[in-house]
Tab-separated table of N, CA and C in Angstrom:
chain	number	residue	atom	x	y	z
A	1	UNK	N	-4.913	-14.870	22.022
A	1	UNK	CA	-4.501	-13.932	22.884
A	1	UNK	C	-5.592	-12.873	22.081
A	2	UNK	N	-5.558	-12.673	23.036
A	2	UNK	CA	-5.991	-10.482	22.776
A	2	UNK	C	-4.942	-9.975	22.715
A	3	UNK	N	-4.978	-9.181	21.931
A	3	UNK	CA	-3.875	-7.883	21.786
A	3	UNK	C	-4.977	-6.349	22.073
A	4	UNK	N	-4.243	-5.907	22.677
A	4	UNK	CA	-4.273	-4.449	23.433
A	4	UNK	C	-3.755	-3.621	22.555
A	5	UNK	N	-4.104	-2.396	22.774
A	5	UNK	CA	-3.046	-1.783	21.889
A	5	UNK	C	-1.830	-1.111	23.006
A	6	UNK	N	-2.141	-0.779	23.971
A	6	UNK	CA	-1.384	-0.584	24.608
A	6	UNK	C	-0.023	-1.299	25.558
A	7	UNK	N	-0.350	-2.835	24.751
A	7	UNK	CA	0.968	-3.545	25.352
A	7	UNK	C	0.779	-4.408	24.355
A	8	UNK	N	0.423	-3.845	23.325
A	8	UNK	CA	0.997	-5.208	22.068
A	8	UNK	C	2.552	-4.613	20.944
A	9	UNK	N	3.325	-5.730	20.654
A	9	UNK	CA	4.372	-5.272	19.806
A	9	UNK	C	4.513	-3.944	18.790
A	10	UNK	N	2.879	-3.859	18.355
A	10	UNK	CA	2.938	-3.079	16.412
A	10	UNK	C	2.511	-1.158	17.301
A	11	UNK	N	2.283	-1.159	18.663
A	11	UNK	CA	1.628	-0.129	18.804
A	11	UNK	C	3.193	0.922	19.215
A	12	UNK	N	2.877	1.744	18.977
A	12	UNK	CA	3.659	2.689	19.196
A	12	UNK	C	4.415	2.909	20.848
A	13	UNK	N	5.323	3.789	21.459
A	13	UNK	CA	5.611	4.039	22.600
A	13	UNK	C	5.054	5.274	22.792
A	14	UNK	N	3.605	4.988	23.617
A	14	UNK	CA	3.582	6.346	23.959
A	14	UNK	C	4.098	7.408	24.449
A	15	UNK	N	4.603	6.598	25.205
A	15	UNK	CA	6.137	7.819	26.296
A	15	UNK	C	6.337	8.631	25.098
A	16	UNK	N	6.568	8.150	23.808
A	16	UNK	CA	7.598	9.443	23.397
A	16	UNK	C	6.765	10.353	22.556
A	17	UNK	N	5.445	9.859	22.591
A	17	UNK	CA	4.181	11.498	22.649
A	17	UNK	C	4.336	12.373	23.840
A	18	UNK	N	4.066	11.464	24.874
A	18	UNK	CA	4.020	12.103	25.858
A	18	UNK	C	4.986	13.050	26.603
A	19	UNK	N	6.461	12.577	26.327
A	19	UNK	CA	7.856	13.549	26.447
A	19	UNK	C	7.415	14.868	25.683
A	20	UNK	N	7.405	14.934	23.974
A	20	UNK	CA	7.123	15.960	23.600
A	20	UNK	C	5.887	16.709	24.138
A	21	UNK	N	4.735	16.132	24.369
A	21	UNK	CA	3.377	16.980	24.806
A	21	UNK	C	4.206	17.714	25.893
A	22	UNK	N	4.729	16.959	26.933
A	22	UNK	CA	5.376	17.692	28.555
A	22	UNK	C	6.368	18.599	28.246
A	23	UNK	N	6.734	18.369	26.801
A	23	UNK	CA	8.220	19.760	26.090
A	23	UNK	C	7.541	20.443	25.811
A	24	UNK	N	6.039	20.412	25.423
A	24	UNK	CA	5.031	21.912	25.107
A	24	UNK	C	5.409	22.233	23.246
A	25	UNK	N	4.895	20.990	23.228
A	25	UNK	CA	4.862	20.625	21.540
A	25	UNK	C	3.354	20.155	21.717
A	26	UNK	N	2.667	21.172	20.725
A	26	UNK	CA	1.267	20.049	20.624
A	26	UNK	C	0.820	19.404	19.707
A	27	UNK	N	0.110	19.040	19.171
A	27	UNK	CA	-0.704	17.393	18.474
A	27	UNK	C	0.229	17.428	17.376
A	28	UNK	N	0.187	18.474	16.283
A	28	UNK	CA	0.024	18.561	15.425
A	28	UNK	C	1.805	18.822	15.211
A	29	UNK	N	2.442	18.963	16.031
A	29	UNK	CA	3.793	19.070	16.055
A	29	UNK	C	4.729	17.615	16.379
A	30	UNK	N	3.567	17.454	17.582
A	30	UNK	CA	4.145	15.119	17.624
A	30	UNK	C	3.723	14.652	16.810
A	31	UNK	N	2.708	14.662	16.020
A	31	UNK	CA	2.346	14.092	14.900
A	31	UNK	C	3.267	13.857	13.660
A	32	UNK	N	4.231	15.458	13.591
A	32	UNK	CA	5.311	15.669	12.129
A	32	UNK	C	6.174	15.174	13.255
A	33	UNK	N	6.866	15.357	14.110
A	33	UNK	CA	8.556	14.833	14.791
A	33	UNK	C	8.520	13.596	15.357
A	34	UNK	N	7.385	13.026	15.761
A	34	UNK	CA	7.723	11.718	16.734
A	34	UNK	C	7.043	10.843	15.728
A	35	UNK	N	5.811	10.625	15.540
A	35	UNK	CA	5.376	9.651	14.301
A	35	UNK	C	6.306	9.444	13.895
A	36	UNK	N	6.135	10.302	12.238
A	36	UNK	CA	7.258	9.810	11.169
A	36	UNK	C	8.297	8.967	11.201
A	37	UNK	N	8.963	9.908	12.054
A	37	UNK	CA	10.987	8.087	12.161
A	37	UNK	C	10.077	7.365	13.255
A	38	UNK	N	9.152	7.369	13.528
A	38	UNK	CA	9.201	5.559	14.846
A	38	UNK	C	8.053	4.699	13.278
A	39	UNK	N	7.893	5.413	12.871
A	39	UNK	CA	7.216	4.108	11.593
A	39	UNK	C	7.328	4.241	10.539
A	40	UNK	N	8.752	5.100	9.973
A	40	UNK	CA	9.082	4.564	8.863
A	40	UNK	C	10.051	3.718	7.898
A	41	UNK	N	10.423	2.943	9.307
A	41	UNK	CA	10.802	1.395	8.792
A	41	UNK	C	9.859	0.522	8.414
A	42	UNK	N	8.831	0.665	9.302
A	42	UNK	CA	7.724	-0.108	8.639
A	42	UNK	C	6.954	-0.018	7.207
A	43	UNK	N	7.051	1.244	7.034
A	43	UNK	CA	6.222	2.008	5.965
A	43	UNK	C	7.155	1.390	4.621
A	44	UNK	N	8.523	1.737	4.560
A	44	UNK	CA	9.788	1.721	3.568
A	44	UNK	C	9.521	0.015	3.283
A	45	UNK	N	9.237	-1.209	4.376
A	45	UNK	CA	9.436	-1.872	4.101
A	45	UNK	C	8.348	-2.639	3.924
A	46	UNK	N	6.919	-1.951	3.933
A	46	UNK	CA	5.977	-2.148	3.086
A	46	UNK	C	5.606	-1.810	2.160
A	47	UNK	N	6.630	-1.154	1.974
A	47	UNK	CA	6.322	-0.180	0.164
A	47	UNK	C	6.705	-1.451	-0.517
A	48	UNK	N	8.146	-1.562	-0.109
A	48	UNK	CA	9.077	-2.792	-0.665
A	48	UNK	C	8.641	-3.707	-0.753
A	49	UNK	N	7.593	-4.450	-0.067
A	49	UNK	CA	7.225	-5.676	-0.583
A	49	UNK	C	6.024	-5.479	-0.958
A	50	UNK	N	5.330	-4.396	-1.093
A	50	UNK	CA	4.563	-4.020	-2.041
A	50	UNK	C	4.543	-4.145	-3.144
A	51	UNK	N	5.963	-3.804	-3.503
A	51	UNK	CA	6.451	-3.820	-4.881
A	51	UNK	C	7.182	-4.556	-5.578
A	52	UNK	N	7.258	-5.683	-4.690
A	52	UNK	CA	7.976	-6.571	-4.860
A	52	UNK	C	6.769	-7.693	-5.330
A	53	UNK	N	5.449	-7.464	-4.970
A	53	UNK	CA	4.653	-8.243	-5.626
A	53	UNK	C	3.896	-7.744	-6.524
A	54	UNK	N	3.948	-6.541	-6.552
A	54	UNK	CA	3.458	-5.898	-7.936
A	54	UNK	C	4.323	-6.739	-8.906
A	55	UNK	N	5.816	-6.092	-8.908
A	55	UNK	CA	6.461	-7.069	-9.614
A	55	UNK	C	6.244	-8.202	-10.497
A	56	UNK	N	6.001	-9.199	-9.345
A	56	UNK	CA	5.975	-10.470	-9.722
A	56	UNK	C	4.216	-10.708	-9.922
A	57	UNK	N	4.026	-10.087	-9.597
A	57	UNK	CA	2.271	-10.747	-9.858
A	57	UNK	C	2.184	-10.299	-12.064
A	58	UNK	N	1.194	-11.249	-12.007
A	58	UNK	CA	1.756	-11.151	-13.736
A	58	UNK	C	0.084	-11.349	-14.580
A	59	UNK	N	-0.828	-11.963	-13.569
A	59	UNK	CA	-2.009	-12.367	-14.613
A	59	UNK	C	-3.170	-11.111	-14.254
A	60	UNK	N	-3.111	-10.449	-13.040
A	60	UNK	CA	-3.882	-9.029	-12.905
A	60	UNK	C	-3.600	-8.065	-13.984
A	61	UNK	N	-2.537	-7.774	-13.985
A	61	UNK	CA	-1.880	-6.403	-15.432
A	61	UNK	C	-2.034	-7.151	-16.729
A	62	UNK	N	-1.777	-8.462	-16.440
A	62	UNK	CA	-2.007	-9.002	-18.013
A	62	UNK	C	-3.414	-9.288	-19.010
A	63	UNK	N	-4.015	-9.467	-17.415
A	63	UNK	CA	-5.760	-9.651	-18.061
A	63	UNK	C	-6.614	-8.443	-18.266
A	64	UNK	N	-6.398	-7.395	-17.016
A	64	UNK	CA	-7.073	-6.611	-17.235
A	64	UNK	C	-6.232	-5.132	-17.754
A	65	UNK	N	-4.721	-4.942	-17.722
A	65	UNK	CA	-4.313	-4.410	-18.073
A	65	UNK	C	-4.163	-4.314	-19.549
A	66	UNK	N	-4.544	-5.267	-20.386
A	66	UNK	CA	-4.252	-5.427	-22.074
A	66	UNK	C	-5.536	-4.790	-22.337
A	67	UNK	N	-6.598	-5.387	-21.915
A	67	UNK	CA	-8.603	-4.922	-22.101
A	67	UNK	C	-8.342	-3.384	-22.369
A	68	UNK	N	-7.450	-2.500	-20.836
A	68	UNK	CA	-7.378	-0.854	-21.060
A	68	UNK	C	-6.185	-0.482	-21.581
A	69	UNK	N	-5.265	-1.186	-22.261
A	69	UNK	CA	-3.845	-0.815	-22.790
A	69	UNK	C	-2.391	-0.117	-21.813
A	70	UNK	N	-3.188	-0.678	-21.080
A	70	UNK	CA	-2.100	-0.775	-19.759
A	70	UNK	C	-0.718	-1.806	-19.603
A	71	UNK	N	0.327	-1.592	-20.471
A	71	UNK	CA	1.230	-2.136	-20.145
A	71	UNK	C	2.628	-1.730	-19.001
A	72	UNK	N	3.229	-3.034	-18.676
A	72	UNK	CA	3.798	-2.952	-17.482
A	72	UNK	C	4.923	-4.009	-18.081
A	73	UNK	N	6.280	-3.931	-17.531
A	73	UNK	CA	7.228	-3.770	-17.984
A	73	UNK	C	7.563	-5.656	-18.020
A	74	UNK	N	6.827	-6.618	-16.803
A	74	UNK	CA	6.364	-7.952	-16.128
A	74	UNK	C	5.560	-8.641	-17.229
A	75	UNK	N	4.664	-7.579	-18.315
A	75	UNK	CA	3.912	-8.286	-19.400
A	75	UNK	C	4.923	-8.043	-20.035
A	76	UNK	N	5.036	-6.746	-20.677
A	76	UNK	CA	6.599	-6.289	-22.116
A	76	UNK	C	7.020	-7.517	-21.940
A	77	UNK	N	8.161	-8.253	-20.831
A	77	UNK	CA	9.200	-9.004	-20.959
A	77	UNK	C	8.411	-10.303	-21.629
A	78	UNK	N	7.191	-10.631	-21.199
A	78	UNK	CA	6.460	-12.247	-21.051
A	78	UNK	C	6.313	-12.069	-22.558
A	79	UNK	N	6.072	-11.114	-23.498
A	79	UNK	CA	5.397	-10.593	-24.629
A	79	UNK	C	6.789	-11.042	-25.229
A	80	UNK	N	7.852	-9.929	-25.266
A	80	UNK	CA	9.026	-10.682	-26.059
A	80	UNK	C	9.491	-11.998	-25.783
A	81	UNK	N	9.430	-12.752	-24.402
A	81	UNK	CA	9.910	-13.777	-25.036
A	81	UNK	C	8.597	-15.133	-25.406
A	82	UNK	N	7.745	-14.605	-24.872
A	82	UNK	CA	6.382	-15.788	-25.237
A	82	UNK	C	5.466	-15.631	-26.769
A	83	UNK	N	5.136	-14.527	-26.770
A	83	UNK	CA	4.380	-13.900	-27.988
A	83	UNK	C	4.799	-13.660	-29.561
A	84	UNK	N	6.350	-13.401	-29.250
A	84	UNK	CA	6.945	-12.771	-30.901
A	84	UNK	C	7.529	-13.701	-31.057
A	85	UNK	N	7.840	-14.362	-32.415
A	85	UNK	CA	8.516	-14.823	-33.223
A	85	UNK	C	9.953	-13.899	-33.943
A	86	UNK	N	10.935	-13.923	-33.871
A	86	UNK	CA	11.720	-14.888	-33.277
A	86	UNK	C	11.431	-14.166	-31.371
A	87	UNK	N	11.964	-14.814	-30.653
A	87	UNK	CA	11.884	-13.770	-29.233
A	87	UNK	C	13.021	-13.095	-28.577
A	88	UNK	N	12.450	-12.121	-28.351
A	88	UNK	CA	13.376	-10.732	-28.319
A	88	UNK	C	14.151	-11.271	-26.624
A	89	UNK	N	15.033	-11.904	-26.331
A	89	UNK	CA	15.588	-12.209	-25.609
A	89	UNK	C	16.197	-10.832	-25.099
A	90	UNK	N	17.556	-10.587	-26.010
A	90	UNK	CA	18.392	-9.384	-25.695
A	90	UNK	C	17.523	-8.233	-24.830
A	91	UNK	N	16.331	-7.465	-25.459
A	91	UNK	CA	15.638	-7.005	-24.827
A	91	UNK	C	14.537	-6.952	-23.841
A	92	UNK	N	14.276	-8.597	-23.646
A	92	UNK	CA	13.255	-8.753	-22.367
A	92	UNK	C	14.873	-9.166	-21.121
A	93	UNK	N	15.898	-9.054	-21.426
A	93	UNK	CA	16.723	-9.383	-20.113
A	93	UNK	C	17.008	-8.291	-20.158
A	94	UNK	N	17.171	-7.116	-20.688
A	94	UNK	CA	17.655	-5.874	-20.424
A	94	UNK	C	15.921	-4.947	-19.859
A	95	UNK	N	15.108	-5.296	-19.849
A	95	UNK	CA	13.973	-5.068	-18.793
A	95	UNK	C	13.926	-5.314	-17.494
A	96	UNK	N	14.762	-7.190	-17.635
A	96	UNK	CA	14.324	-7.607	-17.010
A	96	UNK	C	15.150	-7.478	-15.528
A	97	UNK	N	16.317	-6.899	-15.769
A	97	UNK	CA	17.859	-6.533	-15.346
A	97	UNK	C	17.523	-4.848	-14.531
A	98	UNK	N	16.754	-4.361	-15.932
A	98	UNK	CA	16.264	-3.128	-14.682
A	98	UNK	C	15.197	-3.124	-13.929
A	99	UNK	N	14.137	-4.032	-13.617
A	99	UNK	CA	13.458	-4.223	-12.804
A	99	UNK	C	14.021	-4.855	-11.402
A	100	UNK	N	15.749	-6.022	-11.533
A	100	UNK	CA	15.962	-6.379	-10.573
A	100	UNK	C	16.741	-5.319	-9.994
A	101	UNK	N	17.190	-4.132	-10.671
A	101	UNK	CA	18.186	-3.175	-10.144
A	101	UNK	C	17.332	-2.086	-9.341
A	102	UNK	N	15.943	-1.892	-10.281
A	102	UNK	CA	15.586	-0.868	-9.253
A	102	UNK	C	15.521	-1.722	-7.869
A	103	UNK	N	15.018	-2.869	-7.956
A	103	UNK	CA	14.197	-3.298	-6.623
A	103	UNK	C	15.579	-3.689	-5.932
A	104	UNK	N	16.611	-4.153	-6.468
A	104	UNK	CA	17.618	-4.139	-5.760
A	104	UNK	C	18.069	-2.728	-5.116
A	105	UNK	N	18.204	-1.837	-6.001
A	105	UNK	CA	18.304	-0.490	-4.839
A	105	UNK	C	17.049	0.079	-3.727
A	106	UNK	N	16.129	-0.374	-3.842
A	106	UNK	CA	15.133	-0.486	-2.758
A	106	UNK	C	15.437	-1.141	-1.756
A	107	UNK	N	15.565	-2.680	-1.885
A	107	UNK	CA	16.063	-3.183	-0.724
A	107	UNK	C	17.520	-2.544	-0.046
A	108	UNK	N	18.012	-1.811	-0.919
A	108	UNK	CA	19.592	-1.384	-0.115
A	108	UNK	C	19.223	-0.057	0.971
A	109	UNK	N	18.415	0.367	0.417
A	109	UNK	CA	17.242	1.699	0.889
A	109	UNK	C	16.697	1.203	2.029
A	110	UNK	N	16.042	0.192	1.565
A	110	UNK	CA	15.641	-0.078	3.094
A	110	UNK	C	16.361	-0.631	4.065
A	111	UNK	N	17.554	-1.635	3.864
A	111	UNK	CA	18.060	-2.112	5.048
A	111	UNK	C	19.045	-0.616	5.450
A	112	UNK	N	19.345	0.228	4.823
A	112	UNK	CA	20.269	1.097	5.710
A	112	UNK	C	19.311	1.969	6.057
A	113	UNK	N	18.189	2.004	6.473
A	113	UNK	CA	17.393	2.886	7.039
A	113	UNK	C	16.993	1.805	8.144
A	114	UNK	N	16.763	0.759	8.513
A	114	UNK	CA	16.875	-0.026	9.146
A	114	UNK	C	18.046	-0.359	10.088
A	115	UNK	N	19.042	-0.538	9.592
A	115	UNK	CA	20.279	-0.737	10.234
A	115	UNK	C	20.469	0.822	10.519
A	116	UNK	N	20.408	1.816	10.339
A	116	UNK	CA	20.811	3.004	10.965
A	116	UNK	C	20.025	3.165	12.528
A	117	UNK	N	19.638	2.244	12.577
A	117	UNK	CA	18.567	2.302	13.936
A	117	UNK	C	17.823	3.838	14.958
A	118	UNK	N	17.826	5.046	13.658
A	118	UNK	CA	17.348	5.986	14.405
A	118	UNK	C	15.854	6.195	14.475
A	119	UNK	N	15.110	4.721	14.545
A	119	UNK	CA	13.394	4.692	15.110
A	119	UNK	C	13.895	4.070	16.347
A	120	UNK	N	14.947	3.165	16.527
A	120	UNK	CA	14.726	2.458	17.706
A	120	UNK	C	14.113	3.603	18.875
A	121	UNK	N	13.559	2.981	20.124
A	121	UNK	CA	13.295	3.672	20.923
A	121	UNK	C	13.592	3.343	22.763
A	122	UNK	N	13.014	4.287	23.324
A	122	UNK	CA	13.463	3.652	25.009
A	122	UNK	C	12.536	3.565	25.441
A	123	UNK	N	12.116	2.115	26.098
A	123	UNK	CA	10.769	2.161	26.748
A	123	UNK	C	10.708	3.002	28.073
A	124	UNK	N	9.856	2.809	28.723
A	124	UNK	CA	10.058	3.927	30.169
A	124	UNK	C	8.789	4.181	31.058
A	125	UNK	N	8.723	4.377	31.695
A	125	UNK	CA	7.137	4.565	32.512
A	125	UNK	C	6.435	6.134	31.736
A	126	UNK	N	5.159	5.601	31.634
A	126	UNK	CA	4.169	6.500	31.516
A	126	UNK	C	2.978	6.492	31.534
A	127	UNK	N	2.143	7.715	31.480
A	127	UNK	CA	0.959	7.149	32.012
A	127	UNK	C	0.467	6.888	31.153
A	128	UNK	N	-1.393	6.600	31.553
A	128	UNK	CA	-2.002	6.072	30.698
A	128	UNK	C	-2.059	6.877	28.962
A	129	UNK	N	-2.367	6.138	28.066
A	129	UNK	CA	-2.969	6.565	27.039
A	129	UNK	C	-3.603	7.731	27.058
A	130	UNK	N	-2.976	9.067	27.150
A	130	UNK	CA	-4.478	10.200	26.803
A	130	UNK	C	-5.171	10.059	25.454
A	131	UNK	N	-6.442	10.722	25.683
A	131	UNK	CA	-7.468	10.343	24.779
A	131	UNK	C	-7.797	11.536	24.393
A	132	UNK	N	-7.723	12.044	22.919
A	132	UNK	CA	-7.960	12.856	22.422
A	132	UNK	C	-8.898	13.407	22.164
A	133	UNK	N	-10.053	14.429	22.815
A	133	UNK	CA	-11.320	14.998	22.311
A	133	UNK	C	-11.518	16.282	21.022
A	134	UNK	N	-12.247	15.517	20.395
A	134	UNK	CA	-12.256	16.516	19.120
A	134	UNK	C	-13.384	17.015	19.193
A	135	UNK	N	-13.396	18.556	18.716
A	135	UNK	CA	-14.653	19.646	18.613
A	135	UNK	C	-15.454	18.979	17.303
A	136	UNK	N	-16.495	19.150	17.543
A	136	UNK	CA	-17.318	18.979	16.242
A	136	UNK	C	-16.966	19.311	15.074
A	137	UNK	N	-16.495	20.365	14.616
A	137	UNK	CA	-16.085	20.032	13.015
A	137	UNK	C	-15.367	19.220	12.589
A	138	UNK	N	-13.862	18.856	13.121
A	138	UNK	CA	-12.957	18.300	13.571
A	138	UNK	C	-13.845	16.786	13.475
A	139	UNK	N	-15.000	17.262	14.027
A	139	UNK	CA	-15.128	15.091	14.385
A	139	UNK	C	-15.771	14.833	12.881
A	140	UNK	N	-16.704	15.509	12.516
A	140	UNK	CA	-17.569	15.372	11.437
A	140	UNK	C	-16.373	14.936	10.309
A	141	UNK	N	-15.188	16.241	10.167
A	141	UNK	CA	-14.422	16.177	9.178
A	141	UNK	C	-13.825	14.556	9.266
A	142	UNK	N	-13.224	14.076	10.253
A	142	UNK	CA	-12.908	12.907	10.568
A	142	UNK	C	-14.096	11.730	10.267
A	143	UNK	N	-14.633	11.947	10.959
A	143	UNK	CA	-16.212	10.891	10.424
A	143	UNK	C	-16.447	10.819	8.627
A	144	UNK	N	-15.863	12.037	7.813
A	144	UNK	CA	-16.590	11.983	5.803
A	144	UNK	C	-15.139	11.706	6.273
A	145	UNK	N	-13.993	11.695	6.332
A	145	UNK	CA	-12.643	10.984	5.960
A	145	UNK	C	-12.898	9.885	5.884
A	146	UNK	N	-13.205	8.925	7.006
A	146	UNK	CA	-12.885	7.957	7.241
A	146	UNK	C	-13.927	6.848	6.069
A	147	UNK	N	-15.527	7.569	6.503
A	147	UNK	CA	-15.973	7.116	5.450
A	147	UNK	C	-15.813	6.931	4.383
A	148	UNK	N	-14.959	7.940	3.716
A	148	UNK	CA	-14.953	7.611	1.860
A	148	UNK	C	-13.537	6.973	2.005
A	149	UNK	N	-13.117	6.225	2.783
A	149	UNK	CA	-11.989	5.503	2.990
A	149	UNK	C	-12.588	4.430	2.629
A	150	UNK	N	-13.137	3.991	3.602
A	150	UNK	CA	-13.745	2.906	4.027
A	150	UNK	C	-15.274	2.131	2.274
A	151	UNK	N	-15.249	3.842	2.045
A	151	UNK	CA	-16.046	3.498	0.969
A	151	UNK	C	-14.737	2.842	-0.853
A	152	UNK	N	-14.381	3.957	-0.600
A	152	UNK	CA	-13.378	3.310	-1.754
A	152	UNK	C	-12.439	2.458	-1.375
A	153	UNK	N	-11.996	2.128	-0.596
A	153	UNK	CA	-10.777	0.545	-0.253
A	153	UNK	C	-12.122	-0.403	0.268
A	154	UNK	N	-13.104	0.081	0.187
A	154	UNK	CA	-13.760	-1.628	0.217
A	154	UNK	C	-15.360	-1.933	-0.169
A	155	UNK	N	-16.020	-0.475	-0.036
A	155	UNK	CA	-17.456	-0.692	-0.599
A	155	UNK	C	-17.290	-0.678	-2.250
A	156	UNK	N	-17.002	0.299	-3.021
A	156	UNK	CA	-16.306	0.346	-4.592
A	156	UNK	C	-15.812	-1.210	-5.113
A	157	UNK	N	-14.672	-2.126	-4.787
A	157	UNK	CA	-14.504	-2.953	-5.401
A	157	UNK	C	-15.014	-4.766	-5.123
A	158	UNK	N	-15.795	-4.381	-3.952
A	158	UNK	CA	-16.704	-5.556	-3.982
A	158	UNK	C	-18.186	-5.039	-4.910
A	159	UNK	N	-18.702	-4.047	-4.662
A	159	UNK	CA	-19.718	-3.889	-6.171
A	159	UNK	C	-19.147	-3.890	-7.328
A	160	UNK	N	-17.871	-3.522	-7.396
A	160	UNK	CA	-17.388	-4.213	-8.482
A	160	UNK	C	-17.450	-5.166	-8.976
A	161	UNK	N	-16.854	-6.471	-8.315
A	161	UNK	CA	-17.172	-7.849	-8.118
A	161	UNK	C	-18.106	-7.721	-8.194
A	162	UNK	N	-18.815	-7.451	-7.963
A	162	UNK	CA	-20.211	-8.013	-7.828
A	162	UNK	C	-21.082	-8.186	-9.318
A	163	UNK	N	-20.714	-6.351	-9.736
A	163	UNK	CA	-21.209	-6.318	-11.153
A	163	UNK	C	-20.794	-7.269	-12.099
A	164	UNK	N	-19.905	-7.408	-12.240
A	164	UNK	CA	-18.001	-8.226	-12.789
A	164	UNK	C	-18.916	-9.445	-12.886
A	165	UNK	N	-19.405	-9.773	-11.848
A	165	UNK	CA	-19.761	-11.540	-11.737
A	165	UNK	C	-20.734	-11.821	-12.379
A	166	UNK	N	-21.918	-10.884	-12.523
A	166	UNK	CA	-23.420	-11.429	-13.109
A	166	UNK	C	-22.695	-11.296	-14.962
A	167	UNK	N	-21.334	-10.877	-15.393
A	167	UNK	CA	-21.146	-10.927	-16.537
A	167	UNK	C	-20.330	-13.254	-17.220
A	168	UNK	N	-21.353	-13.055	-17.881
A	168	UNK	CA	-20.134	-14.535	-18.924
A	168	UNK	C	-18.791	-14.604	-18.881
A	169	UNK	N	-18.748	-13.391	-19.466
A	169	UNK	CA	-16.561	-13.010	-19.657
A	169	UNK	C	-16.419	-11.838	-19.480
A	170	UNK	N	-15.524	-11.622	-19.008
A	170	UNK	CA	-14.742	-9.728	-18.544
A	170	UNK	C	-14.823	-9.112	-20.208
A	171	UNK	N	-15.298	-7.931	-20.566
A	171	UNK	CA	-15.320	-6.969	-21.731
A	171	UNK	C	-14.615	-6.216	-21.628
A	172	UNK	N	-14.616	-5.841	-20.817
A	172	UNK	CA	-13.859	-4.410	-19.965
A	172	UNK	C	-15.415	-3.202	-19.943
A	173	UNK	N	-16.929	-4.092	-20.727
A	173	UNK	CA	-17.548	-2.489	-20.430
A	173	UNK	C	-18.410	-3.210	-20.023
A	174	UNK	N	-19.572	-2.556	-19.045
A	174	UNK	CA	-20.694	-3.209	-18.030
A	174	UNK	C	-22.117	-2.712	-18.871
A	175	UNK	N	-22.734	-3.791	-20.237
A	175	UNK	CA	-23.635	-2.703	-20.632
A	175	UNK	C	-24.758	-3.560	-19.746
A	176	UNK	N	-26.091	-3.619	-19.219
A	176	UNK	CA	-27.364	-4.054	-18.984
A	176	UNK	C	-27.462	-5.720	-19.419
A	177	UNK	N	-27.219	-5.636	-20.780
A	177	UNK	CA	-27.847	-6.401	-21.232
A	177	UNK	C	-26.507	-8.006	-21.911
A	178	UNK	N	-25.560	-7.483	-20.866
A	178	UNK	CA	-24.142	-9.153	-21.058
A	178	UNK	C	-24.688	-9.505	-19.349
A	179	UNK	N	-25.443	-8.892	-19.030
A	179	UNK	CA	-25.091	-9.493	-17.573
A	179	UNK	C	-26.225	-10.700	-17.854
A	180	UNK	N	-25.756	-12.073	-17.181
A	180	UNK	CA	-26.659	-12.814	-16.852
A	180	UNK	C	-26.218	-13.689	-15.424
A	181	UNK	N	-27.197	-14.586	-14.909
A	181	UNK	CA	-26.839	-15.451	-13.756
A	181	UNK	C	-25.694	-16.150	-14.117
């Protein structure tokens, strides 16, 4: 099945943007008043999901965070239970309860936003999706921002993975003499 932006369920209704343009709003006002309320539930749900995965993830913060002396709550809880004698069960329970309360509160906020339903849209007829033609200067700026994002999100992590793969074990440093095949 091929997904097209105009007919897929994940695309914003272009009729909303068209209505704001018809009523005299410019592109920046449309971006400020229409787009954020329409995507707010998806952004909040994604943030909540990322937070849940971030608190559940244990191995990466333990391996990388310990070397950099960065402690997170889940690592602290496991250290209190597994690496201390006698185990500090009370302190670990309080930290775990703190994490659970924060996640429950954020889940409640997310459920409230979704339940409120201010993001729901009414579909209707609209013309073809208009294309925005950028002038040369904004086009160059947009390309620089896009290339910078791709560099930060894809190229640099891949380069770091390649550099670390040449080491026999992770030491937190990248001296050339420790590289091996």
